[in-house]
CSV table of C-alpha atoms in Angstrom, one decimal:
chain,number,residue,atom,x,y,z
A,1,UNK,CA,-32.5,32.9,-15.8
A,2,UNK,CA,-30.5,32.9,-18.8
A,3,UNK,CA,-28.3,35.3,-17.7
A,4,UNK,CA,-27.1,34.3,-14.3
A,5,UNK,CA,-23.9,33.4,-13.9
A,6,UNK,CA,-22.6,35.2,-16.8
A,7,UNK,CA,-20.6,38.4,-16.0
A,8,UNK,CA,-19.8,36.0,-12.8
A,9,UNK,CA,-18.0,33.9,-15.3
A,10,UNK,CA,-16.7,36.5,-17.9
A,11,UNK,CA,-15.0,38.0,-15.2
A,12,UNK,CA,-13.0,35.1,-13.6
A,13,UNK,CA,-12.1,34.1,-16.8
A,14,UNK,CA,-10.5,37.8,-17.6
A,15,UNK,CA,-8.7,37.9,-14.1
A,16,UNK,CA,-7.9,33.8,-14.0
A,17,UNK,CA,-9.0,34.3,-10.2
A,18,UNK,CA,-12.1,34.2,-8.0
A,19,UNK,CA,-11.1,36.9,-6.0
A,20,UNK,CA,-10.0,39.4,-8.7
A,21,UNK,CA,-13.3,38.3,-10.6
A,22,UNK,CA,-15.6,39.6,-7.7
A,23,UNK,CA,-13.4,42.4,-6.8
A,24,UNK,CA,-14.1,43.6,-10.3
A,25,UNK,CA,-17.7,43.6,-10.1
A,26,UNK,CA,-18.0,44.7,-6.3
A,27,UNK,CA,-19.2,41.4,-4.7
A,28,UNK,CA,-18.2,38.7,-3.0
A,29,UNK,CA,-16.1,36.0,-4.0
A,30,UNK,CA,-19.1,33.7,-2.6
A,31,UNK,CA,-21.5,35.0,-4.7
A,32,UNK,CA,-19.3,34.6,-7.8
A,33,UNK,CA,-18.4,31.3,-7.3
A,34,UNK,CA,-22.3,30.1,-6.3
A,35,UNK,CA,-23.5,31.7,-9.8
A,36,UNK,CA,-20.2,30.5,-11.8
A,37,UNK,CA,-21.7,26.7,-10.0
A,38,UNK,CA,-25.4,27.1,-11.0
A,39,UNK,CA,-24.2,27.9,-14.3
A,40,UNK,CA,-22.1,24.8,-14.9
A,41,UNK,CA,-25.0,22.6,-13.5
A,42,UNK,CA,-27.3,24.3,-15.8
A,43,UNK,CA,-25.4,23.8,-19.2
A,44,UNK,CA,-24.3,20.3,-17.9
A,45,UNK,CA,-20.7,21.9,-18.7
A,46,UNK,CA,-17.5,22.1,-16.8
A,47,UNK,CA,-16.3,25.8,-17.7
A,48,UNK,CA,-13.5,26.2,-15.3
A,49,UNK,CA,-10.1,24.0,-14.4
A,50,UNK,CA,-10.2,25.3,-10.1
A,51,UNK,CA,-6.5,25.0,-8.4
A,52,UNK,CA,-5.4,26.6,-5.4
A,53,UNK,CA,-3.1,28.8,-7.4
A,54,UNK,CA,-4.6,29.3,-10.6
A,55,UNK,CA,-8.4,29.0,-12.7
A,56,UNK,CA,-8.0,28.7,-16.3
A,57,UNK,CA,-10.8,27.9,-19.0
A,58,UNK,CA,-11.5,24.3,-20.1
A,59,UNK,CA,-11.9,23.8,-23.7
A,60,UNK,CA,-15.7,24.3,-23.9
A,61,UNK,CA,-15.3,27.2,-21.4
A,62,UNK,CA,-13.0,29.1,-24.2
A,63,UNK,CA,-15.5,28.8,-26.5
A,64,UNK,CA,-18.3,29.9,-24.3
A,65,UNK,CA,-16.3,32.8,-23.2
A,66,UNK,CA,-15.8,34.3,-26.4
A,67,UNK,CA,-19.8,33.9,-27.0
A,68,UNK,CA,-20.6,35.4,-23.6
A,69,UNK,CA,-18.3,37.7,-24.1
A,70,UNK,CA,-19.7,39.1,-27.4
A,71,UNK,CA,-23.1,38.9,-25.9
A,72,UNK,CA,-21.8,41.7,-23.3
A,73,UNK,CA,-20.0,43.5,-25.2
A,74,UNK,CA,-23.1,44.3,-27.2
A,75,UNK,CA,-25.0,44.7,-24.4
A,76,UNK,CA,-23.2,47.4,-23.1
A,77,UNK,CA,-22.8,49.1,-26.6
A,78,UNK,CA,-26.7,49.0,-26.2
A,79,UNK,CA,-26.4,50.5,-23.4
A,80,UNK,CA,-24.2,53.6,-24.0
A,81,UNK,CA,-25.6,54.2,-27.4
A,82,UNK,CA,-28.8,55.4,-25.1
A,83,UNK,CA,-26.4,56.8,-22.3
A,84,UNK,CA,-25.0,59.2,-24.9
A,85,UNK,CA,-27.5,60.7,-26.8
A,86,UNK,CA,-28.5,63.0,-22.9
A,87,UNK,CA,-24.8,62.5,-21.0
A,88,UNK,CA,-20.9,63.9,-21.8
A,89,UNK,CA,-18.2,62.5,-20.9
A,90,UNK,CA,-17.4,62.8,-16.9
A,91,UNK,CA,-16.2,60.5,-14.3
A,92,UNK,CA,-12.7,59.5,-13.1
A,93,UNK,CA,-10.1,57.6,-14.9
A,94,UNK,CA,-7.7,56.1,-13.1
A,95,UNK,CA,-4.5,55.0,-15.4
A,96,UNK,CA,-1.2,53.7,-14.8
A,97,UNK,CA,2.1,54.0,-17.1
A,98,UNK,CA,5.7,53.8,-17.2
A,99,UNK,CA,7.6,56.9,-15.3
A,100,UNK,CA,9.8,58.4,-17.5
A,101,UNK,CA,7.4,58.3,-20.9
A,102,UNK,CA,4.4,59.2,-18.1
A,103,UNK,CA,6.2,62.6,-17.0
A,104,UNK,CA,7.6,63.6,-20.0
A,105,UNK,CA,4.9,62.4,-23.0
A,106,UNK,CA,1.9,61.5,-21.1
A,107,UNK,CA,0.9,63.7,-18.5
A,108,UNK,CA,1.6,67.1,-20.0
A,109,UNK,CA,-1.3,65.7,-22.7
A,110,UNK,CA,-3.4,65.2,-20.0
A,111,UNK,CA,-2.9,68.3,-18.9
A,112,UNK,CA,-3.8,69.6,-22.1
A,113,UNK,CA,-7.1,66.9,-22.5
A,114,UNK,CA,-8.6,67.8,-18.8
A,115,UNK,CA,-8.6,71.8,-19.7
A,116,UNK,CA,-11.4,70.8,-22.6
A,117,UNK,CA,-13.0,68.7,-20.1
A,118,UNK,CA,-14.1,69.9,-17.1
A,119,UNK,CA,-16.1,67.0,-16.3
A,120,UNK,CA,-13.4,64.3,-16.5
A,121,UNK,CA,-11.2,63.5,-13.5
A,122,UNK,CA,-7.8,61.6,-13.8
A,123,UNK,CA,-5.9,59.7,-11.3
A,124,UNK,CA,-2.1,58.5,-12.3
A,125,UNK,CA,0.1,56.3,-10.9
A,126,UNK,CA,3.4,55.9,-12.8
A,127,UNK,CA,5.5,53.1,-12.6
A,128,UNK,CA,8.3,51.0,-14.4
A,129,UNK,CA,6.3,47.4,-13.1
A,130,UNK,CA,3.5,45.9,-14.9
A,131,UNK,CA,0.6,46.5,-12.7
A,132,UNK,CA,-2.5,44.5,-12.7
A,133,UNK,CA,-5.2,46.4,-14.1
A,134,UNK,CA,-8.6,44.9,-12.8
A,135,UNK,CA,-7.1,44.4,-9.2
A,136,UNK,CA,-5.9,47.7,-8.9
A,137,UNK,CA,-9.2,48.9,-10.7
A,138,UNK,CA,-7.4,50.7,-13.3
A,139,UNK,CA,-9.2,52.0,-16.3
A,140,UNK,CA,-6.3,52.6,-18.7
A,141,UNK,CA,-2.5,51.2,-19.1
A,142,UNK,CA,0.3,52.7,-20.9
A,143,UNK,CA,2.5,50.2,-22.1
A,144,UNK,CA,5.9,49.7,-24.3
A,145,UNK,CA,6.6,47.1,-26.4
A,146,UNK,CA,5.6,43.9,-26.9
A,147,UNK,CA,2.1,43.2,-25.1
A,148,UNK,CA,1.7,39.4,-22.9
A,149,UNK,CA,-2.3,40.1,-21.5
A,150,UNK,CA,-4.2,38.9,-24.5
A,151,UNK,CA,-7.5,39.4,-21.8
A,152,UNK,CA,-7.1,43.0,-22.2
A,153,UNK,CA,-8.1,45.0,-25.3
A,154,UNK,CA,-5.1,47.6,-27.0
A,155,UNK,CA,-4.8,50.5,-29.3
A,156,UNK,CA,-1.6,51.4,-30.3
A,157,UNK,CA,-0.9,54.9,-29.4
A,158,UNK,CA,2.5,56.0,-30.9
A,159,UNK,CA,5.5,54.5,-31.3
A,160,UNK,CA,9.7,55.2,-29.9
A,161,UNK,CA,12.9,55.0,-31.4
A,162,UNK,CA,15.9,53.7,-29.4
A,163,UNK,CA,19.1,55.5,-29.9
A,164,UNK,CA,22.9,54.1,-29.8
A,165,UNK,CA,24.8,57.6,-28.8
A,166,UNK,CA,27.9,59.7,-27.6
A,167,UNK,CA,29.3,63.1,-27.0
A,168,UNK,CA,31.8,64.4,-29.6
A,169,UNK,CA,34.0,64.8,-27.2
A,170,UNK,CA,34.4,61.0,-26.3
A,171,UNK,CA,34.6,59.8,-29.6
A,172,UNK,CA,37.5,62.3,-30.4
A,173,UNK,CA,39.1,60.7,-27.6
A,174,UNK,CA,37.9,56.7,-27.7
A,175,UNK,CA,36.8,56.7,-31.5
A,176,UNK,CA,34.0,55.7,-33.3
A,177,UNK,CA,32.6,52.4,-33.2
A,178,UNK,CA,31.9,50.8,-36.8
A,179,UNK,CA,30.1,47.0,-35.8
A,180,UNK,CA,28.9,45.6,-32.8
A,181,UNK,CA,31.8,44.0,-31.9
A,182,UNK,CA,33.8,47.0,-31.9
A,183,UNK,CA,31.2,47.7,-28.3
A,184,UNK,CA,33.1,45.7,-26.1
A,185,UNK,CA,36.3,48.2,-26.6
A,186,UNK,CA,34.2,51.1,-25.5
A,187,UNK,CA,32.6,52.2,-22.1
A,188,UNK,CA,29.1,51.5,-22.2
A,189,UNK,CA,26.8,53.4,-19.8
A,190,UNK,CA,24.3,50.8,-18.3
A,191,UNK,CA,21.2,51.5,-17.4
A,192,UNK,CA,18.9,48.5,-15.6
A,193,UNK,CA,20.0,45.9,-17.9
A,194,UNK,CA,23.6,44.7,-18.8
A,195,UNK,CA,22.3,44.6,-22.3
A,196,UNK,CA,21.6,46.0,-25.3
A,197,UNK,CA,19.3,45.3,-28.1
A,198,UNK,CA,20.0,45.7,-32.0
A,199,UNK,CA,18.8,44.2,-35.6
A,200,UNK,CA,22.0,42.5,-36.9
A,201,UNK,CA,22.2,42.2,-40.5
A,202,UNK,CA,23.2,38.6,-41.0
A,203,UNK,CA,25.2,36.5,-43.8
A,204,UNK,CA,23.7,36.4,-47.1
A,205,UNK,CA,21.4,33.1,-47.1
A,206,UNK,CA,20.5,31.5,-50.6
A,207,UNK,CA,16.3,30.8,-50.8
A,208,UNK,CA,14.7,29.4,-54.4
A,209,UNK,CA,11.7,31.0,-56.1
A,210,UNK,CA,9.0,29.7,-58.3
A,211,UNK,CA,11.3,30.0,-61.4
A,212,UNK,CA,13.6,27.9,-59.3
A,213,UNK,CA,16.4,30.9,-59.2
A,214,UNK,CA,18.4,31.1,-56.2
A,215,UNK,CA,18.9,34.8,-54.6
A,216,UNK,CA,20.7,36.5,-52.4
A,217,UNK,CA,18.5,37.9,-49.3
A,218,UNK,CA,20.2,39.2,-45.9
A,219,UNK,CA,18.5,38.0,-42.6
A,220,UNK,CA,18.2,40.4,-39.7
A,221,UNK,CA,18.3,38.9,-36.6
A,222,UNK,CA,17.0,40.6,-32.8
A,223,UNK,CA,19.9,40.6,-30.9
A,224,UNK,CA,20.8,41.3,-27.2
A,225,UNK,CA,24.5,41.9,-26.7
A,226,UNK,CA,25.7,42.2,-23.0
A,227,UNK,CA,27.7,45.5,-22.7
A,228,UNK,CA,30.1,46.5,-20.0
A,229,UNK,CA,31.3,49.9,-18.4
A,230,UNK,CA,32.0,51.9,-15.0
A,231,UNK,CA,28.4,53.2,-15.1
A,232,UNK,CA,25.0,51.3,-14.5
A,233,UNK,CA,22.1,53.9,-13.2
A,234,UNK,CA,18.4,53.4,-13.4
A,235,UNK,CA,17.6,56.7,-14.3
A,236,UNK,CA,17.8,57.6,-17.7
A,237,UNK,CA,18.1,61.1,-17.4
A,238,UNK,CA,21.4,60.9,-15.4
A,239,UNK,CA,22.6,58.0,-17.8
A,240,UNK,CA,22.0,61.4,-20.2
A,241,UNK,CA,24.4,63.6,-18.5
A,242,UNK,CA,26.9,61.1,-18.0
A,243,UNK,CA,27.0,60.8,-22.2
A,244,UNK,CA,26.5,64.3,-22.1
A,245,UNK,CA,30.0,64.7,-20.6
A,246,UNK,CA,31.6,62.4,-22.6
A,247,UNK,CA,31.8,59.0,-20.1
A,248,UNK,CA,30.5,56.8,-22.2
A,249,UNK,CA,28.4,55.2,-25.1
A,250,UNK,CA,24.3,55.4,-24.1
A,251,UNK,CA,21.2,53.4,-25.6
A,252,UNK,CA,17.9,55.3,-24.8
A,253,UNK,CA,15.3,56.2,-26.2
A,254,UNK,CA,14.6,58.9,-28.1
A,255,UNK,CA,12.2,61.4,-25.7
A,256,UNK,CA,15.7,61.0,-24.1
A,257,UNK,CA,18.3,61.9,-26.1
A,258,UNK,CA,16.2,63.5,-29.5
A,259,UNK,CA,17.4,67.3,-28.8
A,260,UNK,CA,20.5,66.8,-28.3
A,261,UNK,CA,21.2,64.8,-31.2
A,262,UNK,CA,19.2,67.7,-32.9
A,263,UNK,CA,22.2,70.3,-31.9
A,264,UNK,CA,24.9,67.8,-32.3
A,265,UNK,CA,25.8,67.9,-28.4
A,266,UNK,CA,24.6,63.7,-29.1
A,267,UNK,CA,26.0,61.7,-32.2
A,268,UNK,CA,23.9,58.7,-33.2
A,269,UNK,CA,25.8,55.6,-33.6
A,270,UNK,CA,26.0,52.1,-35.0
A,271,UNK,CA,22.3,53.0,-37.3
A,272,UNK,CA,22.8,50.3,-39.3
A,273,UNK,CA,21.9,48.4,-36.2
A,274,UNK,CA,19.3,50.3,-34.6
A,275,UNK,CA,16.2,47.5,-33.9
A,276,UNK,CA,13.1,48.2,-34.9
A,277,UNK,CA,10.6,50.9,-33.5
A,278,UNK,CA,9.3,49.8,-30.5
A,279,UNK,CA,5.1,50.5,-30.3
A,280,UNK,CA,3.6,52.4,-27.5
A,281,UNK,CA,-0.3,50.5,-26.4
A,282,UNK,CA,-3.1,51.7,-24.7
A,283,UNK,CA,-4.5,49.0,-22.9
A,284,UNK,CA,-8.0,48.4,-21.2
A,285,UNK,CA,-10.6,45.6,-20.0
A,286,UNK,CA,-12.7,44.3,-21.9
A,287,UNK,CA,-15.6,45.9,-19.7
A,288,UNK,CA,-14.7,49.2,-20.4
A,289,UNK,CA,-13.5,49.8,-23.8
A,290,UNK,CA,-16.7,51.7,-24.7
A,291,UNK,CA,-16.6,54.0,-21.6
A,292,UNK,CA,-17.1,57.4,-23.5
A,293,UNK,CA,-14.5,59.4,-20.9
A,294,UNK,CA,-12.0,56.1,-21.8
A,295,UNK,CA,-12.2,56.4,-25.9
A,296,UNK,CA,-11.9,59.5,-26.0
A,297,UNK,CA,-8.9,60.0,-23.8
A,298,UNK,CA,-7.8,57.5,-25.8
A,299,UNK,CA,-8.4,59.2,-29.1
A,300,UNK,CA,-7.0,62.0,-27.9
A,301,UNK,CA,-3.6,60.4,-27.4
A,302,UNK,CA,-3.5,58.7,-30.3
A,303,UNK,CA,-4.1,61.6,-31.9
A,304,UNK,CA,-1.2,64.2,-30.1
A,305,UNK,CA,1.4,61.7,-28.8
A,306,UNK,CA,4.1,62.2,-31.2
Protein backbone atom coordinates (compact mmCIF):
# COMPACT_ATOMS: atom_id res chain seq x y z
CA UNK A 1 0.00 0.00 0.00
CA UNK A 2 2.93 1.97 0.79
CA UNK A 3 4.02 2.03 -2.44
CA UNK A 4 1.18 3.12 -4.58
CA UNK A 5 1.32 6.11 -6.13
CA UNK A 6 4.93 6.48 -6.14
CA UNK A 7 6.66 5.97 -9.59
CA UNK A 8 3.06 7.64 -10.58
CA UNK A 9 4.41 10.66 -8.85
CA UNK A 10 8.20 10.37 -9.50
CA UNK A 11 7.39 10.41 -12.91
CA UNK A 12 5.11 13.55 -13.28
CA UNK A 13 7.40 15.36 -11.28
CA UNK A 14 10.46 14.42 -13.84
CA UNK A 15 8.31 15.24 -16.99
CA UNK A 16 6.23 18.35 -15.14
CA UNK A 17 3.19 16.75 -17.14
CA UNK A 18 0.56 14.09 -16.70
CA UNK A 19 0.70 12.88 -20.00
CA UNK A 20 4.51 12.63 -20.39
CA UNK A 21 4.46 10.97 -16.82
CA UNK A 22 2.23 8.00 -18.06
CA UNK A 23 3.71 7.83 -21.38
CA UNK A 24 6.90 7.02 -19.58
CA UNK A 25 5.70 4.26 -17.73
CA UNK A 26 3.24 2.83 -20.40
CA UNK A 27 -0.19 3.61 -18.87
CA UNK A 28 -2.73 5.88 -18.92
CA UNK A 29 -2.79 9.27 -17.91
CA UNK A 30 -6.02 8.22 -15.81
CA UNK A 31 -4.39 5.76 -13.93
CA UNK A 32 -1.54 8.13 -13.06
CA UNK A 33 -3.40 10.86 -11.98
CA UNK A 34 -5.96 8.34 -9.69
CA UNK A 35 -2.75 6.95 -7.81
CA UNK A 36 -0.91 10.54 -7.79
CA UNK A 37 -4.78 11.39 -5.87
CA UNK A 38 -4.83 8.47 -3.43
CA UNK A 39 -1.51 9.32 -2.60
CA UNK A 40 -2.12 12.89 -1.59
CA UNK A 41 -5.24 11.86 0.37
CA UNK A 42 -3.18 9.29 2.11
CA UNK A 43 -0.21 11.51 3.42
CA UNK A 44 -2.82 14.44 4.06
CA UNK A 45 -0.30 16.31 1.62
CA UNK A 46 -0.67 18.45 -1.46
CA UNK A 47 2.35 17.21 -3.63
CA UNK A 48 1.52 18.84 -6.95
CA UNK A 49 0.59 22.68 -8.12
CA UNK A 50 -2.11 21.27 -11.35
CA UNK A 51 -2.53 24.05 -14.28
CA UNK A 52 -3.76 23.56 -17.60
CA UNK A 53 -0.27 24.32 -18.99
CA UNK A 54 2.16 23.24 -16.48
CA UNK A 55 2.49 20.79 -12.91
CA UNK A 56 5.27 21.75 -10.80
CA UNK A 57 6.13 20.42 -7.12
CA UNK A 58 4.80 22.21 -4.07
CA UNK A 59 7.21 22.63 -1.38
CA UNK A 60 6.56 19.44 0.59
CA UNK A 61 6.32 17.62 -2.83
CA UNK A 62 10.21 18.61 -3.50
CA UNK A 63 11.10 17.21 -0.55
CA UNK A 64 9.17 14.06 -1.01
CA UNK A 65 10.44 13.75 -4.39
CA UNK A 66 14.00 13.57 -3.58
CA UNK A 67 13.06 10.78 -0.80
CA UNK A 68 11.02 8.84 -3.23
CA UNK A 69 13.30 9.27 -5.53
CA UNK A 70 16.29 7.77 -3.55
CA UNK A 71 13.95 5.00 -2.48
CA UNK A 72 13.81 3.97 -6.33
CA UNK A 73 16.87 4.48 -7.20
CA UNK A 74 17.93 1.89 -4.74
CA UNK A 75 15.34 -0.23 -5.63
CA UNK A 76 16.34 -0.58 -9.01
CA UNK A 77 20.12 -0.90 -8.01
CA UNK A 78 18.66 -3.90 -6.02
CA UNK A 79 17.32 -4.94 -8.82
CA UNK A 80 20.12 -5.12 -11.42
CA UNK A 81 22.72 -6.07 -8.91
CA UNK A 82 20.64 -9.60 -9.23
CA UNK A 83 19.96 -9.00 -13.02
CA UNK A 84 23.72 -9.01 -13.68
CA UNK A 85 25.26 -11.64 -11.94
CA UNK A 86 23.23 -14.30 -15.11
CA UNK A 87 22.51 -11.41 -18.04
CA UNK A 88 25.08 -9.12 -20.49
CA UNK A 89 24.37 -6.24 -21.72
CA UNK A 90 21.60 -6.40 -24.72
CA UNK A 91 18.65 -4.35 -25.62
CA UNK A 92 18.26 -1.17 -27.77
CA UNK A 93 19.36 2.22 -27.06
CA UNK A 94 17.75 4.78 -28.59
CA UNK A 95 19.94 8.22 -28.36
CA UNK A 96 19.73 11.61 -29.77
CA UNK A 97 22.68 14.23 -30.42
CA UNK A 98 23.66 17.18 -32.23
CA UNK A 99 24.41 16.55 -36.19
CA UNK A 100 27.62 17.61 -36.85
CA UNK A 101 29.53 16.28 -33.55
CA UNK A 102 26.99 13.00 -34.07
CA UNK A 103 28.50 12.11 -37.63
CA UNK A 104 31.81 13.03 -37.17
CA UNK A 105 32.67 12.07 -33.14
CA UNK A 106 29.84 10.04 -32.18
CA UNK A 107 28.70 7.56 -34.48
CA UNK A 108 31.93 6.20 -35.90
CA UNK A 109 32.48 5.24 -31.82
CA UNK A 110 29.43 3.48 -31.95
CA UNK A 111 30.40 1.86 -34.76
CA UNK A 112 33.36 0.82 -33.06
CA UNK A 113 31.29 -0.06 -29.40
CA UNK A 114 28.41 -2.30 -31.32
CA UNK A 115 31.31 -4.62 -33.10
CA UNK A 116 32.19 -5.82 -29.21
CA UNK A 117 28.65 -6.10 -28.66
CA UNK A 118 26.61 -8.07 -30.47
CA UNK A 119 23.84 -7.99 -28.27
CA UNK A 120 23.28 -4.23 -28.12
CA UNK A 121 21.17 -2.42 -30.61
CA UNK A 122 21.33 1.43 -31.31
CA UNK A 123 18.88 3.79 -32.71
CA UNK A 124 20.06 7.56 -33.51
CA UNK A 125 18.41 10.42 -34.36
CA UNK A 126 20.67 13.46 -34.82
CA UNK A 127 19.59 16.83 -34.48
CA UNK A 128 20.73 20.51 -33.70
CA UNK A 129 17.11 20.95 -31.38
CA UNK A 130 16.89 20.01 -27.88
CA UNK A 131 14.62 17.07 -27.94
CA UNK A 132 12.72 15.89 -25.07
CA UNK A 133 14.03 12.80 -23.78
CA UNK A 134 11.20 10.92 -21.82
CA UNK A 135 8.55 11.87 -24.56
CA UNK A 136 10.48 10.78 -27.30
CA UNK A 137 11.52 7.73 -25.10
CA UNK A 138 15.07 8.32 -25.57
CA UNK A 139 17.61 6.56 -23.51
CA UNK A 140 20.69 8.81 -23.97
CA UNK A 141 21.33 12.61 -25.01
CA UNK A 142 24.39 14.21 -26.33
CA UNK A 143 24.68 17.54 -25.41
CA UNK A 144 27.05 20.78 -25.64
CA UNK A 145 27.49 23.23 -23.24
CA UNK A 146 25.84 24.47 -20.64
CA UNK A 147 23.09 21.98 -19.37
CA UNK A 148 19.16 23.61 -18.28
CA UNK A 149 17.22 19.94 -17.37
CA UNK A 150 18.42 19.54 -13.76
CA UNK A 151 15.58 16.29 -13.88
CA UNK A 152 18.01 14.50 -15.90
CA UNK A 153 21.22 12.88 -14.59
CA UNK A 154 24.76 13.90 -16.74
CA UNK A 155 28.31 12.70 -17.17
CA UNK A 156 30.50 14.77 -18.83
CA UNK A 157 31.91 13.08 -21.79
CA UNK A 158 34.69 15.20 -23.42
CA UNK A 159 35.08 18.50 -23.97
CA UNK A 160 35.60 21.17 -27.54
CA UNK A 161 37.59 24.04 -28.29
CA UNK A 162 36.17 26.86 -30.39
CA UNK A 163 38.50 28.36 -32.92
CA UNK A 164 38.78 32.14 -34.28
CA UNK A 165 40.46 31.32 -37.99
CA UNK A 166 41.53 32.28 -41.63
CA UNK A 167 43.38 31.24 -44.69
CA UNK A 168 46.82 32.76 -45.19
CA UNK A 169 45.84 33.87 -48.11
CA UNK A 170 43.14 36.41 -46.71
CA UNK A 171 45.13 37.70 -44.14
CA UNK A 172 48.03 38.59 -46.72
CA UNK A 173 45.34 40.44 -48.40
CA UNK A 174 42.91 41.98 -45.37
CA UNK A 175 45.60 41.61 -42.42
CA UNK A 176 45.66 40.31 -39.22
CA UNK A 177 43.32 41.14 -36.65
CA UNK A 178 45.09 42.08 -33.13
CA UNK A 179 41.67 42.92 -30.64
CA UNK A 180 38.20 42.38 -30.98
CA UNK A 181 37.43 45.54 -32.16
CA UNK A 182 39.67 45.21 -35.01
CA UNK A 183 36.51 42.26 -36.14
CA UNK A 184 34.25 44.74 -37.40
CA UNK A 185 36.91 45.73 -40.27
CA UNK A 186 37.00 42.19 -41.41
CA UNK A 187 34.48 39.79 -43.25
CA UNK A 188 33.18 37.52 -40.83
CA UNK A 189 31.70 34.25 -42.12
CA UNK A 190 28.39 33.66 -40.15
CA UNK A 191 27.17 30.73 -39.37
CA UNK A 192 23.34 30.51 -37.43
CA UNK A 193 24.12 33.29 -35.21
CA UNK A 194 25.18 36.87 -35.94
CA UNK A 195 27.54 36.46 -33.10
CA UNK A 196 30.42 35.41 -31.62
CA UNK A 197 31.59 34.46 -28.30
CA UNK A 198 35.06 35.30 -26.60
CA UNK A 199 36.66 35.75 -22.87
CA UNK A 200 37.72 39.46 -22.89
CA UNK A 201 40.43 40.30 -20.67
CA UNK A 202 39.18 43.37 -18.86
CA UNK A 203 40.85 46.53 -17.03
CA UNK A 204 42.89 45.91 -14.10
CA UNK A 205 40.39 46.12 -11.00
CA UNK A 206 42.08 46.88 -7.46
CA UNK A 207 40.56 44.09 -4.64
CA UNK A 208 42.19 44.21 -0.73
CA UNK A 209 43.50 41.07 0.99
CA UNK A 210 43.77 40.06 4.61
CA UNK A 211 46.97 42.14 5.02
CA UNK A 212 44.92 44.88 3.71
CA UNK A 213 47.28 45.20 0.39
CA UNK A 214 45.64 46.24 -2.63
CA UNK A 215 46.52 44.12 -6.02
CA UNK A 216 46.23 44.22 -9.33
CA UNK A 217 43.91 41.25 -10.76
CA UNK A 218 42.46 41.31 -14.56
CA UNK A 219 38.74 40.27 -14.88
CA UNK A 220 37.69 38.13 -17.84
CA UNK A 221 34.40 38.74 -18.92
CA UNK A 222 32.03 36.20 -21.47
CA UNK A 223 31.33 38.24 -24.25
CA UNK A 224 29.14 37.95 -27.37
CA UNK A 225 30.12 40.38 -30.03
CA UNK A 226 27.76 40.70 -33.11
CA UNK A 227 29.89 40.16 -36.36
CA UNK A 228 28.99 41.04 -39.86
CA UNK A 229 29.98 39.74 -43.39
CA UNK A 230 28.61 38.56 -47.01
CA UNK A 231 28.30 35.00 -45.69
CA UNK A 232 25.83 33.38 -43.08
CA UNK A 233 25.40 29.42 -43.74
CA UNK A 234 24.21 26.78 -41.27
CA UNK A 235 26.48 24.32 -42.19
CA UNK A 236 29.64 24.38 -40.79
CA UNK A 237 31.49 22.38 -43.12
CA UNK A 238 30.75 24.89 -46.04
CA UNK A 239 31.40 27.87 -43.57
CA UNK A 240 34.88 25.63 -43.75
CA UNK A 241 35.54 25.96 -47.36
CA UNK A 242 34.53 29.39 -47.64
CA UNK A 243 37.69 30.22 -44.99
CA UNK A 244 39.32 27.68 -46.79
CA UNK A 245 39.40 29.92 -49.92
CA UNK A 246 40.22 32.86 -48.25
CA UNK A 247 36.40 34.79 -47.88
CA UNK A 248 36.52 35.41 -44.62
CA UNK A 249 37.29 35.14 -40.76
CA UNK A 250 35.38 31.65 -39.30
CA UNK A 251 34.58 30.67 -35.49
CA UNK A 252 34.04 26.82 -35.28
CA UNK A 253 34.89 24.41 -33.45
CA UNK A 254 37.56 22.50 -33.47
CA UNK A 255 36.39 18.70 -35.02
CA UNK A 256 35.94 21.52 -37.69
CA UNK A 257 38.78 23.32 -38.44
CA UNK A 258 41.70 21.16 -36.14
CA UNK A 259 43.58 19.63 -39.36
CA UNK A 260 43.79 22.32 -41.13
CA UNK A 261 45.18 24.41 -38.63
CA UNK A 262 47.55 21.34 -38.15
CA UNK A 263 49.10 21.91 -41.89
CA UNK A 264 48.78 25.62 -41.78
CA UNK A 265 46.01 25.74 -44.68
CA UNK A 266 43.98 27.48 -41.19
CA UNK A 267 45.73 30.25 -38.92
CA UNK A 268 44.23 30.58 -35.41
CA UNK A 269 43.43 34.03 -34.41
CA UNK A 270 42.66 36.44 -31.71
CA UNK A 271 43.88 33.33 -28.83
CA UNK A 272 44.15 35.63 -26.28
CA UNK A 273 40.41 35.73 -26.59
CA UNK A 274 39.42 32.29 -27.19
CA UNK A 275 36.44 31.48 -24.30
CA UNK A 276 36.67 28.81 -22.44
CA UNK A 277 36.34 24.97 -23.37
CA UNK A 278 33.00 24.27 -23.87
CA UNK A 279 31.99 20.52 -22.12
CA UNK A 280 30.41 17.75 -23.99
CA UNK A 281 27.38 15.73 -21.40
CA UNK A 282 25.87 12.62 -21.57
CA UNK A 283 22.50 12.95 -20.36
CA UNK A 284 19.83 10.37 -19.10
CA UNK A 285 16.70 9.87 -16.80
CA UNK A 286 16.78 9.27 -13.70
CA UNK A 287 15.09 5.81 -14.36
CA UNK A 288 17.74 4.56 -16.34
CA UNK A 289 21.08 5.59 -15.25
CA UNK A 290 21.92 2.03 -14.08
CA UNK A 291 20.75 0.32 -17.28
CA UNK A 292 23.92 -1.92 -17.81
CA UNK A 293 23.76 -1.52 -21.97
CA UNK A 294 23.43 2.62 -20.94
CA UNK A 295 26.65 2.78 -18.52
CA UNK A 296 28.54 1.13 -20.45
CA UNK A 297 28.01 2.90 -23.65
CA UNK A 298 28.53 5.59 -21.69
CA UNK A 299 31.86 4.49 -20.23
CA UNK A 300 32.78 3.71 -23.35
CA UNK A 301 32.52 7.28 -24.63
CA UNK A 302 33.94 8.83 -21.96
CA UNK A 303 36.66 6.79 -22.36
CA UNK A 304 37.49 7.21 -26.54
CA UNK A 305 35.84 10.56 -27.27
CA UNK A 306 38.79 12.71 -27.72
Amino acid sequence: MRWEGISEFVSVAESESFTKGAKALGISTAQVSRQISALEKRLNIKLLYRTTRKVSLTEEGRVFYQHCRSVLDGLDAAEQAVSNLQSKPQGRIKLTAPVTYGEQQLLPLINDFMMQYHDIEVTAFLSNQKIDLIEGGYDLAIRIGKLSDSTMMAKKLSQRTNFICAAPSYLDVHGTPQNLGELGQHNCLLGTRDYWHFIDVGKIKESTNTSSKATGQKASVERNLRVSGSIQYNSGYSLVDAALKGLGIVQLPDYYVQKYLTSGELVSLLDNYREPEESIWAIYPHNRHLSPKIRLLVDYLSEHLI
